[in-house]
GROMACS .gro file of C-alpha atoms in nm:
model
  237
    1MET     CA    1  -6.916  -5.384   0.235
    2SER     CA    2  -6.704  -5.606   0.010
    3ALA     CA    3  -6.782  -5.883  -0.237
    4SER     CA    4  -6.576  -6.185  -0.340
    5ARG     CA    5  -6.627  -6.477  -0.576
    6THR     CA    6  -6.596  -6.837  -0.462
    7SER     CA    7  -6.409  -6.917  -0.787
    8THR     CA    8  -6.336  -6.757  -1.123
    9THR     CA    9  -6.608  -6.961  -1.294
   10SER     CA   10  -6.874  -6.955  -1.023
   11PRO     CA   11  -7.173  -6.719  -1.058
   12SER     CA   12  -7.196  -6.694  -0.680
   13ILE     CA   13  -7.050  -6.416  -0.471
   14THR     CA   14  -7.011  -6.362  -0.098
   15LEU     CA   15  -7.103  -6.033   0.068
   16LYS     CA   16  -6.902  -5.934   0.373
   17ASP     CA   17  -6.907  -5.651   0.622
   18ASP     CA   18  -6.633  -5.643   0.883
   19ILE     CA   19  -6.569  -5.488   1.224
   20PRO     CA   20  -6.734  -5.390   1.447
   21GLY     CA   21  -6.938  -5.708   1.427
   22ARG     CA   22  -6.947  -5.913   1.109
   23PHE     CA   23  -7.208  -5.980   0.845
   24THR     CA   24  -7.161  -6.252   0.584
   25LYS     CA   25  -7.409  -6.391   0.330
   26TYR     CA   26  -7.296  -6.678   0.111
   27ASP     CA   27  -7.400  -6.795  -0.234
   28ILE     CA   28  -7.574  -6.500  -0.391
   29SER     CA   29  -7.611  -6.603  -0.756
   30VAL     CA   30  -7.561  -6.333  -1.017
   31ALA     CA   31  -7.651  -6.425  -1.376
   32ALA     CA   32  -7.502  -6.241  -1.672
   33LYS     CA   33  -7.701  -5.948  -1.813
   34THR     CA   34  -7.974  -5.976  -1.550
   35ALA     CA   35  -8.063  -5.783  -1.237
   36THR     CA   36  -8.037  -5.977  -0.913
   37ASP     CA   37  -8.265  -5.884  -0.624
   38SER     CA   38  -8.128  -6.020  -0.298
   39GLY     CA   39  -8.423  -5.882  -0.102
   40THR     CA   40  -8.389  -5.711   0.233
   41LEU     CA   41  -8.075  -5.816   0.417
   42SER     CA   42  -8.142  -5.777   0.789
   43TRP     CA   43  -7.851  -5.760   1.030
   44GLU     CA   44  -7.817  -5.665   1.393
   45THR     CA   45  -7.494  -5.611   1.580
   46PRO     CA   46  -7.396  -5.917   1.786
   47ALA     CA   47  -7.479  -5.906   2.156
   48VAL     CA   48  -7.301  -6.086   2.437
   49GLY     CA   49  -7.574  -6.037   2.696
   50ARG     CA   50  -7.865  -5.827   2.816
   51ARG     CA   51  -7.820  -5.470   2.703
   52LEU     CA   52  -7.827  -5.211   2.981
   53TRP     CA   53  -7.755  -4.914   2.755
   54GLN     CA   54  -7.589  -4.815   2.431
   55ILE     CA   55  -7.463  -4.475   2.319
   56GLY     CA   56  -7.404  -4.420   1.948
   57ILE     CA   57  -7.431  -4.650   1.648
   58LEU     CA   58  -7.174  -4.912   1.552
   59ASP     CA   59  -7.108  -4.762   1.210
   60ARG     CA   60  -6.735  -4.675   1.238
   61SER     CA   61  -6.819  -4.305   1.249
   62GLY     CA   62  -6.862  -4.034   1.512
   63ALA     CA   63  -7.127  -3.853   1.307
   64GLU     CA   64  -7.413  -3.901   1.553
   65PHE     CA   65  -7.218  -3.748   1.843
   66GLY     CA   66  -7.197  -3.380   1.930
   67HIS     CA   67  -7.033  -3.162   1.658
   68GLY     CA   68  -7.023  -3.472   1.437
   69ASN     CA   69  -7.213  -3.288   1.164
   70ASP     CA   70  -6.956  -3.008   1.163
   71PHE     CA   71  -6.633  -3.208   1.169
   72ARG     CA   72  -6.467  -3.025   0.877
   73HIS     CA   73  -6.397  -2.725   1.100
   74TRP     CA   74  -6.042  -2.776   1.227
   75GLY     CA   75  -5.997  -2.718   1.598
   76LEU     CA   76  -6.341  -2.820   1.720
   77TRP     CA   77  -6.180  -2.936   2.046
   78MET     CA   78  -6.136  -2.566   2.130
   79ARG     CA   79  -6.511  -2.514   2.095
   80ILE     CA   80  -6.564  -2.817   2.316
   81ARG     CA   81  -6.346  -2.655   2.583
   82LYS     CA   82  -6.575  -2.351   2.580
   83GLN     CA   83  -6.875  -2.584   2.609
   84PHE     CA   84  -6.720  -2.779   2.900
   85PRO     CA   85  -6.471  -2.535   3.060
   86ASP     CA   86  -6.415  -2.746   3.372
   87GLY     CA   87  -6.321  -3.049   3.162
   88ILE     CA   88  -6.605  -3.264   3.297
   89ILE     CA   89  -6.827  -3.395   3.018
   90ALA     CA   90  -7.125  -3.534   3.209
   91PHE     CA   91  -7.380  -3.753   3.032
   92VAL     CA   92  -7.692  -3.922   3.168
   93ALA     CA   93  -7.745  -4.244   2.972
   94ASP     CA   94  -8.105  -4.287   3.087
   95HIS     CA   95  -8.245  -3.997   2.885
   96GLY     CA   96  -7.952  -3.843   2.698
   97GLU     CA   97  -7.869  -3.863   2.329
   98ALA     CA   98  -7.534  -3.935   2.167
   99GLN     CA   99  -7.523  -3.577   2.042
  100ASP     CA  100  -7.490  -3.464   2.405
  101ILE     CA  101  -7.136  -3.609   2.403
  102PRO     CA  102  -6.872  -3.442   2.181
  103TYR     CA  103  -6.756  -3.677   1.909
  104ILE     CA  104  -6.396  -3.641   2.028
  105LEU     CA  105  -6.231  -3.642   2.368
  106ALA     CA  106  -5.917  -3.435   2.308
  107ALA     CA  107  -5.644  -3.299   2.536
  108TYR     CA  108  -5.429  -3.009   2.422
  109VAL     CA  109  -5.213  -2.715   2.529
  110GLN     CA  110  -5.201  -2.398   2.324
  111GLY     CA  111  -4.889  -2.188   2.367
  112SER     CA  112  -4.810  -2.135   2.735
  113GLY     CA  113  -5.167  -2.201   2.841
  114VAL     CA  114  -5.301  -2.451   3.090
  115PRO     CA  115  -5.350  -2.807   2.956
  116TYR     CA  116  -5.709  -2.901   2.884
  117ASP     CA  117  -5.749  -3.267   2.978
  118PRO     CA  118  -6.122  -3.355   2.970
  119VAL     CA  119  -6.287  -3.664   3.115
  120LEU     CA  120  -6.614  -3.828   3.016
  121GLN     CA  121  -6.854  -3.921   3.296
  122ILE     CA  122  -7.149  -4.141   3.201
  123GLU     CA  123  -7.418  -4.161   3.467
  124PHE     CA  124  -7.682  -4.432   3.451
  125ALA     CA  125  -7.939  -4.570   3.692
  126LEU     CA  126  -8.031  -4.936   3.735
  127PRO     CA  127  -8.363  -5.033   3.898
  128VAL     CA  128  -8.193  -5.337   4.056
  129ALA     CA  129  -7.841  -5.474   4.064
  130PRO     CA  130  -7.783  -5.724   3.779
  131MET     CA  131  -7.828  -6.090   3.868
  132GLU     CA  132  -7.588  -6.202   3.597
  133PRO     CA  133  -7.232  -6.288   3.709
  134LYS     CA  134  -7.054  -6.070   3.454
  135ALA     CA  135  -7.089  -5.739   3.274
  136SER     CA  136  -6.924  -5.629   2.950
  137LEU     CA  137  -6.845  -5.279   2.830
  138LEU     CA  138  -6.785  -5.237   2.457
  139LEU     CA  139  -6.580  -4.930   2.370
  140ALA     CA  140  -6.566  -4.872   1.993
  141LEU     CA  141  -6.357  -4.588   1.853
  142ALA     CA  142  -6.374  -4.431   1.509
  143ASP     CA  143  -6.019  -4.296   1.547
  144ALA     CA  144  -5.746  -4.216   1.800
  145ILE     CA  145  -5.430  -4.005   1.800
  146GLN     CA  146  -5.123  -3.972   2.022
  147HIS     CA  147  -4.848  -3.714   1.975
  148GLY     CA  148  -4.495  -3.849   1.952
  149ARG     CA  149  -4.352  -4.186   1.860
  150TYR     CA  150  -4.565  -4.396   2.095
  151PRO     CA  151  -4.805  -4.571   1.852
  152PHE     CA  152  -5.087  -4.634   2.099
  153VAL     CA  153  -5.360  -4.430   2.266
  154ASP     CA  154  -5.419  -4.544   2.625
  155LEU     CA  155  -5.729  -4.493   2.838
  156SER     CA  156  -5.812  -4.525   3.207
  157LEU     CA  157  -6.162  -4.630   3.315
  158SER     CA  158  -6.324  -4.621   3.658
  159LEU     CA  159  -6.666  -4.726   3.784
  160ASN     CA  160  -6.830  -4.561   4.083
  161GLY     CA  161  -6.501  -4.406   4.187
  162GLN     CA  162  -6.301  -4.730   4.175
  163PRO     CA  163  -6.056  -4.838   3.901
  164LEU     CA  164  -6.217  -5.055   3.634
  165ALA     CA  165  -5.960  -5.100   3.357
  166GLU     CA  166  -5.640  -4.961   3.208
  167ILE     CA  167  -5.649  -4.998   2.830
  168LYS     CA  168  -5.285  -4.997   2.721
  169GLU     CA  169  -5.121  -5.074   2.387
  170THR     CA  170  -5.457  -5.162   2.234
  171PHE     CA  171  -5.590  -4.860   2.044
  172ARG     CA  172  -5.347  -4.757   1.771
  173HIS     CA  173  -5.273  -4.408   1.645
  174GLY     CA  174  -5.481  -4.318   1.341
  175GLY     CA  175  -5.481  -3.957   1.226
  176ALA     CA  176  -5.833  -3.871   1.112
  177ILE     CA  177  -5.881  -3.627   1.401
  178HIS     CA  178  -5.590  -3.413   1.284
  179ARG     CA  179  -5.731  -3.424   0.930
  180SER     CA  180  -6.076  -3.307   1.047
  181ASP     CA  181  -6.241  -3.630   0.935
  182ILE     CA  182  -6.527  -3.820   1.099
  183ARG     CA  183  -6.383  -4.173   1.069
  184GLY     CA  184  -6.037  -4.321   1.055
  185LEU     CA  185  -5.873  -4.624   1.216
  186CYS     CA  186  -6.176  -4.803   1.365
  187GLN     CA  187  -6.102  -5.018   1.668
  188GLU     CA  188  -6.287  -5.171   1.960
  189GLU     CA  189  -6.219  -5.324   2.298
  190THR     CA  190  -6.450  -5.518   2.531
  191ILE     CA  191  -6.391  -5.497   2.905
  192THR     CA  192  -6.547  -5.778   3.107
  193PHE     CA  193  -6.582  -5.737   3.483
  194PRO     CA  194  -6.790  -5.877   3.773
  195ALA     CA  195  -7.149  -5.754   3.749
  196SER     CA  196  -7.139  -5.706   4.126
  197ARG     CA  197  -6.949  -5.384   4.051
  198LEU     CA  198  -7.282  -5.242   3.930
  199GLN     CA  199  -7.530  -5.127   4.191
  200ALA     CA  200  -7.899  -5.051   4.210
  201GLY     CA  201  -7.956  -4.681   4.161
  202LYS     CA  202  -7.698  -4.437   4.029
  203ASN     CA  203  -7.374  -4.557   3.868
  204THR     CA  204  -7.096  -4.350   3.713
  205LEU     CA  205  -6.851  -4.465   3.447
  206THR     CA  206  -6.551  -4.236   3.395
  207ILE     CA  207  -6.320  -4.243   3.092
  208ARG     CA  208  -5.986  -4.059   3.099
  209LEU     CA  209  -5.712  -4.012   2.843
  210THR     CA  210  -5.372  -4.141   2.954
  211PRO     CA  211  -5.088  -3.953   2.779
  212HIS     CA  212  -4.771  -4.156   2.731
  213ARG     CA  213  -4.550  -3.853   2.793
  214LYS     CA  214  -4.566  -3.509   2.950
  215PRO     CA  215  -4.813  -3.286   2.760
  216ARG     CA  216  -4.646  -3.070   2.497
  217SER     CA  217  -4.775  -2.732   2.393
  218SER     CA  218  -4.860  -2.646   2.035
  219SER     CA  219  -4.882  -2.301   1.881
  220THR     CA  220  -5.193  -2.415   1.694
  221GLY     CA  221  -5.347  -2.604   1.985
  222ALA     CA  222  -5.334  -2.944   1.815
  223PRO     CA  223  -5.425  -3.232   2.054
  224TYR     CA  224  -5.144  -3.438   2.204
  225ILE     CA  225  -5.390  -3.722   2.267
  226ALA     CA  226  -5.751  -3.775   2.156
  227VAL     CA  227  -6.012  -4.039   2.075
  228MET     CA  228  -6.315  -4.026   1.847
  229PHE     CA  229  -6.619  -4.220   1.966
  230ASP     CA  230  -6.806  -4.472   1.752
  231ALA     CA  231  -7.026  -4.635   2.018
  232LEU     CA  232  -7.032  -4.749   2.380
  233ARG     CA  233  -7.245  -5.037   2.508
  234LEU     CA  234  -7.292  -5.197   2.850
  235GLU     CA  235  -7.436  -5.549   2.884
  236ALA     CA  236  -7.497  -5.796   3.165
  237ARG     CA  237  -7.416  -6.158   3.085
   0.00000   0.00000   0.00000
């Protein structure tokens, strides 16, 4: 949240809150030596259509996801590997909670070991196929990292076994994951696609990391590519 004056002599200020979504309230008058009660400021994240599901909270943090309350322990991705040894992180959106998904999706190689390259599979059921012509998937990240000089973190998405989107040169390298933080360079991307790709009954959305170069081993097991989740939301429009 930030505040700015309309002029150097004006008693009014403007409150702002930026991405993801934006909140702005103009002309809040603040008199000298008095307390100003602005009342309850209600704000909801903007929607582009009918919400089918949302995982997480758009708060620029991965705290509500799995291990998000223990982020100061360096190397949590190694614990996640023990939790999901086959690399398939399956989540059922209909009755699951954000904490069922690790707050980071991280690929790494330790020493001469086998690369661990996990994928996230989100399963969700629809009672009927959407009647709307389009659907939108919001993917908000609280951070992302990529080893090497390539400044972006790329992702590959598929829906029901068919390619959905290749997100390239969009999410920039941050660094909070290496620093064992819970928020860093917050970014988001909205993928719009024909709603006919969604079907009545079971659907599966798969998210994969796309390394820019051949995986490199690290003696410490530091990730060569990773993303930290903020929120995911699917809407029909």
